[in-house]
Structure formats: structure tokens, C-alpha cells
PDB file of C-alpha atoms in Angstrom:
ATOM      1  CA  MET A   1       0.000   0.000   0.000  1.00 66.00           C
ATOM      2  CA  SER A   2       1.339   3.395  -0.987  1.00 68.00           C
ATOM      3  CA  ILE A   3       0.753   6.726   0.709  1.00 74.00           C
ATOM      4  CA  ARG A   4       1.283   8.589  -2.579  1.00 71.00           C
ATOM      5  CA  THR A   5      -1.694  10.144  -4.306  1.00 72.00           C
ATOM      6  CA  PRO A   6      -2.816   8.816  -7.712  1.00 72.00           C
ATOM      7  CA  MET A   7      -1.404  11.973  -9.361  1.00 69.00           C
ATOM      8  CA  GLY A   8       1.938  11.430  -7.667  1.00 65.00           C
ATOM      9  CA  ARG A   9       2.078   7.842  -8.904  1.00 64.00           C
ATOM     10  CA  ALA A  10       1.168   8.884 -12.472  1.00 66.00           C
ATOM     11  CA  ARG A  11       3.806  11.618 -12.806  1.00 66.00           C
ATOM     12  CA  GLY A  12       6.815  10.642 -14.847  1.00 55.00           C
ATOM     13  CA  MET A  13       5.226   7.475 -16.164  1.00 53.00           C
ATOM     14  CA  GLY A  14       4.398   6.564 -19.743  1.00 50.00           C
ATOM     15  CA  ALA A  15       4.461   8.806 -22.797  1.00 50.00           C
ATOM     16  CA  ALA A  16       2.954  11.791 -21.018  1.00 52.00           C
ATOM     17  CA  GLY A  17       6.332  13.524 -21.072  1.00 56.00           C
ATOM     18  CA  HIS A  18       6.703  13.705 -24.864  1.00 61.00           C
ATOM     19  CA  GLY A  19       3.276  13.015 -26.358  1.00 65.00           C
ATOM     20  CA  VAL A  20       2.331  16.685 -26.401  1.00 73.00           C
ATOM     21  CA  GLY A  21       5.538  17.598 -28.228  1.00 78.00           C
ATOM     22  CA  GLU A  22       4.868  15.019 -30.937  1.00 80.00           C
ATOM     23  CA  PHE A  23       1.289  16.284 -31.211  1.00 84.00           C
ATOM     24  CA  TRP A  24       2.550  19.821 -31.835  1.00 88.00           C
ATOM     25  CA  HIS A  25       5.267  18.678 -34.246  1.00 89.00           C
ATOM     26  CA  GLN A  26       2.566  16.932 -36.279  1.00 90.00           C
ATOM     27  CA  ARG A  27       0.381  20.060 -36.317  1.00 92.00           C
ATOM     28  CA  VAL A  28       3.239  22.444 -37.143  1.00 94.00           C
ATOM     29  CA  THR A  29       4.541  20.267 -39.975  1.00 94.00           C
ATOM     30  CA  SER A  30       1.035  19.986 -41.405  1.00 94.00           C
ATOM     31  CA  VAL A  31       0.711  23.782 -41.527  1.00 95.00           C
ATOM     32  CA  THR A  32       4.213  24.291 -42.936  1.00 95.00           C
ATOM     33  CA  SER A  33       3.612  21.554 -45.496  1.00 95.00           C
ATOM     34  CA  LEU A  34       0.407  23.265 -46.560  1.00 96.00           C
ATOM     35  CA  VAL A  35       2.189  26.603 -47.046  1.00 95.00           C
ATOM     36  CA  LEU A  36       5.110  24.985 -48.868  1.00 96.00           C
ATOM     37  CA  ALA A  37       2.764  22.914 -51.045  1.00 96.00           C
ATOM     38  CA  VAL A  38       1.215  26.134 -52.377  1.00 96.00           C
ATOM     39  CA  GLY A  39       4.618  27.084 -53.779  1.00 95.00           C
ATOM     40  CA  LEU A  40       5.016  23.591 -55.210  1.00 94.00           C
ATOM     41  CA  LEU A  41       1.637  23.826 -56.932  1.00 96.00           C
ATOM     42  CA  ILE A  42       2.462  27.253 -58.361  1.00 96.00           C
ATOM     43  CA  LEU A  43       5.715  25.840 -59.738  1.00 95.00           C
ATOM     44  CA  LEU A  44       3.954  22.805 -61.209  1.00 93.00           C
ATOM     45  CA  VAL A  45       1.278  24.929 -62.877  1.00 95.00           C
ATOM     46  CA  GLY A  46       3.947  27.237 -64.271  1.00 94.00           C
ATOM     47  CA  LEU A  47       5.953  24.331 -65.676  1.00 94.00           C
ATOM     48  CA  HIS A  48       3.138  22.030 -66.803  1.00 94.00           C
ATOM     49  CA  GLU A  49       3.798  22.680 -70.500  1.00 94.00           C
ATOM     50  CA  GLY A  50       7.535  23.179 -70.079  1.00 91.00           C
ATOM     51  CA  THR A  51      10.284  20.917 -71.308  1.00 93.00           C
ATOM     52  CA  TYR A  52      12.954  19.196 -69.248  1.00 89.00           C
ATOM     53  CA  VAL A  53      15.263  22.117 -69.996  1.00 90.00           C
ATOM     54  CA  ASP A  54      12.662  24.528 -68.583  1.00 92.00           C
ATOM     55  CA  VAL A  55      12.422  22.507 -65.375  1.00 90.00           C
ATOM     56  CA  ARG A  56      16.215  22.412 -65.028  1.00 91.00           C
ATOM     57  CA  ALA A  57      16.329  26.184 -65.597  1.00 92.00           C
ATOM     58  CA  ALA A  58      13.691  26.744 -62.917  1.00 93.00           C
ATOM     59  CA  PHE A  59      15.597  24.598 -60.410  1.00 92.00           C
ATOM     60  CA  ALA A  60      18.797  26.483 -61.208  1.00 92.00           C
ATOM     61  CA  ASN A  61      17.218  29.366 -59.278  1.00 94.00           C
ATOM     62  CA  PRO A  62      18.481  28.951 -55.690  1.00 93.00           C
ATOM     63  CA  LEU A  63      15.208  30.205 -54.196  1.00 95.00           C
ATOM     64  CA  ILE A  64      13.157  27.582 -56.009  1.00 95.00           C
ATOM     65  CA  ALA A  65      15.632  24.838 -55.123  1.00 95.00           C
ATOM     66  CA  ALA A  66      15.621  25.892 -51.457  1.00 96.00           C
ATOM     67  CA  TRP A  67      11.812  26.067 -51.416  1.00 96.00           C
ATOM     68  CA  MET A  68      11.571  22.543 -52.842  1.00 96.00           C
ATOM     69  CA  ALA A  69      14.178  21.244 -50.376  1.00 97.00           C
ATOM     70  CA  LEU A  70      12.203  22.717 -47.466  1.00 97.00           C
ATOM     71  CA  THR A  71       9.053  21.175 -48.906  1.00 97.00           C
ATOM     72  CA  ILE A  72      10.682  17.738 -49.044  1.00 97.00           C
ATOM     73  CA  VAL A  73      12.022  18.004 -45.493  1.00 97.00           C
ATOM     74  CA  SER A  74       8.646  19.137 -44.133  1.00 96.00           C
ATOM     75  CA  PHE A  75       6.708  16.431 -46.005  1.00 97.00           C
ATOM     76  CA  VAL A  76       9.090  13.649 -44.983  1.00 97.00           C
ATOM     77  CA  TYR A  77       9.225  14.689 -41.325  1.00 96.00           C
ATOM     78  CA  HIS A  78       5.421  14.879 -41.238  1.00 95.00           C
ATOM     79  CA  MET A  79       5.275  11.425 -42.852  1.00 96.00           C
ATOM     80  CA  TYR A  80       7.757  10.041 -40.296  1.00 96.00           C
ATOM     81  CA  ILE A  81       5.792  11.363 -37.309  1.00 95.00           C
ATOM     82  CA  GLY A  82       2.487  10.030 -38.662  1.00 94.00           C
ATOM     83  CA  ALA A  83       3.875   6.584 -39.454  1.00 95.00           C
ATOM     84  CA  GLN A  84       5.621   6.408 -36.076  1.00 94.00           C
ATOM     85  CA  GLU A  85       2.331   7.201 -34.327  1.00 92.00           C
ATOM     86  CA  ILE A  86       0.617   4.362 -36.185  1.00 93.00           C
ATOM     87  CA  ILE A  87       3.491   2.001 -35.367  1.00 94.00           C
ATOM     88  CA  MET A  88       3.370   2.825 -31.654  1.00 91.00           C
ATOM     89  CA  GLU A  89      -0.399   2.356 -31.494  1.00 91.00           C
ATOM     90  CA  TYR A  90      -1.096  -0.644 -33.713  1.00 94.00           C
ATOM     91  CA  VAL A  91       2.033  -2.742 -34.301  1.00 94.00           C
ATOM     92  CA  PRO A  92       2.531  -5.654 -31.894  1.00 93.00           C
ATOM     93  CA  LYS A  93       5.248  -5.101 -29.295  1.00 92.00           C
ATOM     94  CA  ARG A  94       7.607  -7.758 -30.691  1.00 94.00           C
ATOM     95  CA  TRP A  95       7.691  -6.027 -34.116  1.00 95.00           C
ATOM     96  CA  LYS A  96       7.902  -2.380 -32.993  1.00 94.00           C
ATOM     97  CA  VAL A  97      11.678  -2.040 -33.087  1.00 95.00           C
ATOM     98  CA  GLY A  98      11.999  -3.552 -36.556  1.00 96.00           C
ATOM     99  CA  VAL A  99       9.086  -1.640 -38.029  1.00 97.00           C
ATOM    100  CA  SER A 100      10.274   1.613 -36.412  1.00 96.00           C
ATOM    101  CA  LEU A 101      13.724   1.066 -37.886  1.00 97.00           C
ATOM    102  CA  ALA A 102      12.188   0.397 -41.305  1.00 97.00           C
ATOM    103  CA  ASN A 103      10.186   3.625 -40.960  1.00 97.00           C
ATOM    104  CA  VAL A 104      13.335   5.622 -40.199  1.00 97.00           C
ATOM    105  CA  MET A 105      15.261   4.053 -43.073  1.00 98.00           C
ATOM    106  CA  PHE A 106      12.405   4.568 -45.537  1.00 98.00           C
ATOM    107  CA  CYS A 107      11.920   8.224 -44.563  1.00 98.00           C
ATOM    108  CA  PHE A 108      15.670   8.843 -44.728  1.00 98.00           C
ATOM    109  CA  ALA A 109      15.864   7.193 -48.167  1.00 98.00           C
ATOM    110  CA  VAL A 110      12.956   9.260 -49.515  1.00 98.00           C
ATOM    111  CA  ALA A 111      14.498  12.480 -48.209  1.00 98.00           C
ATOM    112  CA  ALA A 112      18.008  11.623 -49.430  1.00 98.00           C
ATOM    113  CA  VAL A 113      16.928  10.669 -52.946  1.00 98.00           C
ATOM    114  CA  SER A 114      14.622  13.686 -53.254  1.00 97.00           C
ATOM    115  CA  LEU A 115      17.222  16.154 -51.989  1.00 97.00           C
ATOM    116  CA  PHE A 116      19.868  14.587 -54.230  1.00 96.00           C
ATOM    117  CA  ALA A 117      17.574  15.068 -57.239  1.00 94.00           C
ATOM    118  CA  ILE A 118      17.001  18.706 -56.305  1.00 94.00           C
ATOM    119  CA  VAL A 119      20.726  19.354 -55.894  1.00 94.00           C
ATOM    120  CA  LYS A 120      21.527  17.560 -59.155  1.00 93.00           C
ATOM    121  CA  MET A 121      18.965  19.613 -61.064  1.00 91.00           C
ATOM    122  CA  SER A 122      20.136  22.809 -59.371  1.00 90.00           C
ATOM    123  CA  ILE A 123      23.845  22.549 -60.079  1.00 88.00           C
ATOM    124  CA  GLY A 124      23.681  20.380 -63.172  1.00 76.00           C
ATOM    125  CA  GLY A 125      25.410  17.182 -63.953  1.00 60.00           C
TER     126      GLY A 125
END
């Protein structure tokens, strides 16, 4: 039998210490992704009849390349947080480590390949 109150026993236990931070990261990345996606859509509409050379010329502009890189980072981080939430809630305990690792590797691969493509189009090659 404990003389501690229920609140005292609950403090410092479970995910209560970082769940709010992940909640806000998810909300902030959704808003930033929405703002960045507007720029992506404007670029896509502007280049929809363009050739490959036109796209390369557009990405040669450092502002456009930086905007697209920020878009990729925001999208991928948002994707990582969402997938991690699903993994923590619905994947059986014995598979969580492996599936979480696969999530990290997949998100890293998507970001790396996308950013490499942006850099390659920006500086040529």
C-alpha cells in the first residue's frame, strides 16, 4: 500500500512527457507543409507545358531549389511522425523495433533521394 496520491504515482510514467511535443510537431509540420505545397503547386502549374530544360532552368534558381528542399524536409518529417504514431499504437510489441527502424530508413531514403535530385537539377550534372 502506498501513501502517494494517484497523481503522484502517475507523474513521470508513460508517454505523457513527450506526447504533447509530438502532437505539436505533427500540427506544425502539417501547416508548414500546406504553405510549402502552395509554392510547389504554383511551380507545377507554371511548368506544366515546359520541357525538361525549362524545369532544369527553374531549379537552377536557388530560391526555387531551397523552397523545394524545405518542402521535401517538411513532407518527410510529417510522414515520419504520422507513421511512427501508427506504429506505436497498432504494431505488436515484438515487431515495434523492426518496423520503427524500417520507418526511419524509408523516410531517410525518400528524403536523401529527393534532396539529391534537387541538388543535381540545381547545379547540373
